[in-house]
Amino acid sequence: MSLGSAKAIGQRLVAEGRFDNLSEACRAGLRRLEQDERVVDRLVALGAAGMASGIDDGFDIDAFVDAMPAES
């Protein structure tokens, strides 16, 4: 496995004193990834529940997207 820039980031965090070693930094990153995955799973479940609720009847996604402001 090649870590590339991830290894450099981990080494920098260790050098800055945020972690004691690279393994600790990697574990923290994996914990964050796991947390993010739980958030995504929850959002998907909430989206599915919303779609199943029927309150979206008549919603025009194209009109909604067209009305959104452009990203800067």
C-alpha atoms as a printed R data frame, in Angstrom:
   type eleno elety resid chain resno       x      y       z
1  ATOM     1    CA   MET     A     1   0.000  0.000   0.000
2  ATOM     2    CA   SER     A     2   1.280  3.444  -0.882
3  ATOM     3    CA   LEU     A     3   0.315  6.288   1.425
4  ATOM     4    CA   GLY     A     4   1.926  9.086  -0.585
5  ATOM     5    CA   SER     A     5   0.873 12.507   0.652
6  ATOM     6    CA   ALA     A     6  -1.171 10.962   3.475
7  ATOM     7    CA   LYS     A     7   2.059  9.783   5.091
8  ATOM     8    CA   ALA     A     8   3.548 13.272   4.789
9  ATOM     9    CA   ILE     A     9   0.461 14.775   6.418
10 ATOM    10    CA   GLY     A    10   0.664 12.245   9.242
11 ATOM    11    CA   GLN     A    11   4.347 12.946   9.761
12 ATOM    12    CA   ARG     A    12   3.657 16.683   9.880
13 ATOM    13    CA   LEU     A    13   0.931 16.176  12.494
14 ATOM    14    CA   VAL     A    14   3.323 14.089  14.590
15 ATOM    15    CA   ALA     A    15   6.053 16.727  14.236
16 ATOM    16    CA   GLU     A    16   3.567 19.403  15.333
17 ATOM    17    CA   GLY     A    17   2.794 17.342  18.437
18 ATOM    18    CA   ARG     A    18  -0.818 16.620  17.589
19 ATOM    19    CA   PHE     A    19  -0.130 12.872  17.675
20 ATOM    20    CA   ASP     A    20   2.563 10.760  19.315
21 ATOM    21    CA   ASN     A    21   3.229  8.659  16.219
22 ATOM    22    CA   LEU     A    22   2.071  7.974  12.682
23 ATOM    23    CA   SER     A    23  -0.026  4.993  13.753
24 ATOM    24    CA   GLU     A    24  -1.988  7.186  16.165
25 ATOM    25    CA   ALA     A    25  -2.610  9.747  13.402
26 ATOM    26    CA   CYS     A    26  -3.815  6.983  11.059
27 ATOM    27    CA   ARG     A    27  -6.192  5.613  13.697
28 ATOM    28    CA   ALA     A    28  -7.620  9.103  14.231
29 ATOM    29    CA   GLY     A    29  -8.164  9.438  10.488
30 ATOM    30    CA   LEU     A    30  -9.903  6.075  10.302
31 ATOM    31    CA   ARG     A    31 -12.116  6.978  13.275
32 ATOM    32    CA   ARG     A    32 -13.111 10.180  11.468
33 ATOM    33    CA   LEU     A    33 -13.829  8.251   8.277
34 ATOM    34    CA   GLU     A    34 -16.018  5.843  10.247
35 ATOM    35    CA   GLN     A    35 -17.857  8.790  11.829
36 ATOM    36    CA   ASP     A    36 -18.396 10.376   8.411
37 ATOM    37    CA   GLU     A    37 -19.734  7.077   7.060
38 ATOM    38    CA   ARG     A    38 -22.288  6.939   9.891
39 ATOM    39    CA   VAL     A    39 -23.387 10.489   9.055
40 ATOM    40    CA   VAL     A    40 -23.789  9.599   5.371
41 ATOM    41    CA   ASP     A    41 -25.744  6.451   6.269
42 ATOM    42    CA   ARG     A    42 -28.062  8.518   8.481
43 ATOM    43    CA   LEU     A    43 -28.580 11.147   5.784
44 ATOM    44    CA   VAL     A    44 -29.383  8.466   3.211
45 ATOM    45    CA   ALA     A    45 -31.895  6.895   5.610
46 ATOM    46    CA   LEU     A    46 -33.498 10.273   6.311
47 ATOM    47    CA   GLY     A    47 -33.659 11.024   2.591
48 ATOM    48    CA   ALA     A    48 -35.314  7.676   1.905
49 ATOM    49    CA   ALA     A    49 -37.810  8.294   4.705
50 ATOM    50    CA   GLY     A    50 -38.577 11.721   3.281
51 ATOM    51    CA   MET     A    51 -39.098 10.353  -0.211
52 ATOM    52    CA   ALA     A    52 -41.366  7.620   1.154
53 ATOM    53    CA   SER     A    53 -43.441 10.149   3.113
54 ATOM    54    CA   GLY     A    54 -45.211 11.397   0.003
55 ATOM    55    CA   ILE     A    55 -44.676 15.066   0.817
56 ATOM    56    CA   ASP     A    56 -42.544 15.424  -2.295
57 ATOM    57    CA   ASP     A    57 -45.503 14.922  -4.632
58 ATOM    58    CA   GLY     A    58 -45.398 17.557  -7.331
59 ATOM    59    CA   PHE     A    59 -41.840 18.627  -6.533
60 ATOM    60    CA   ASP     A    60 -39.963 19.670  -9.661
61 ATOM    61    CA   ILE     A    61 -36.256 18.955  -9.129
62 ATOM    62    CA   ASP     A    62 -35.295 20.688 -12.380
63 ATOM    63    CA   ALA     A    63 -37.038 23.920 -11.338
64 ATOM    64    CA   PHE     A    64 -35.411 23.670  -7.910
65 ATOM    65    CA   VAL     A    65 -31.928 23.262  -9.387
66 ATOM    66    CA   ASP     A    66 -32.532 26.077 -11.885
67 ATOM    67    CA   ALA     A    67 -33.536 28.397  -9.023
68 ATOM    68    CA   MET     A    68 -30.359 27.684  -7.047
69 ATOM    69    CA   PRO     A    69 -27.758 30.449  -7.036
70 ATOM    70    CA   ALA     A    70 -24.612 29.755  -9.039
71 ATOM    71    CA   GLU     A    71 -21.559 28.621  -7.088
72 ATOM    72    CA   SER     A    72 -18.863 31.227  -6.777
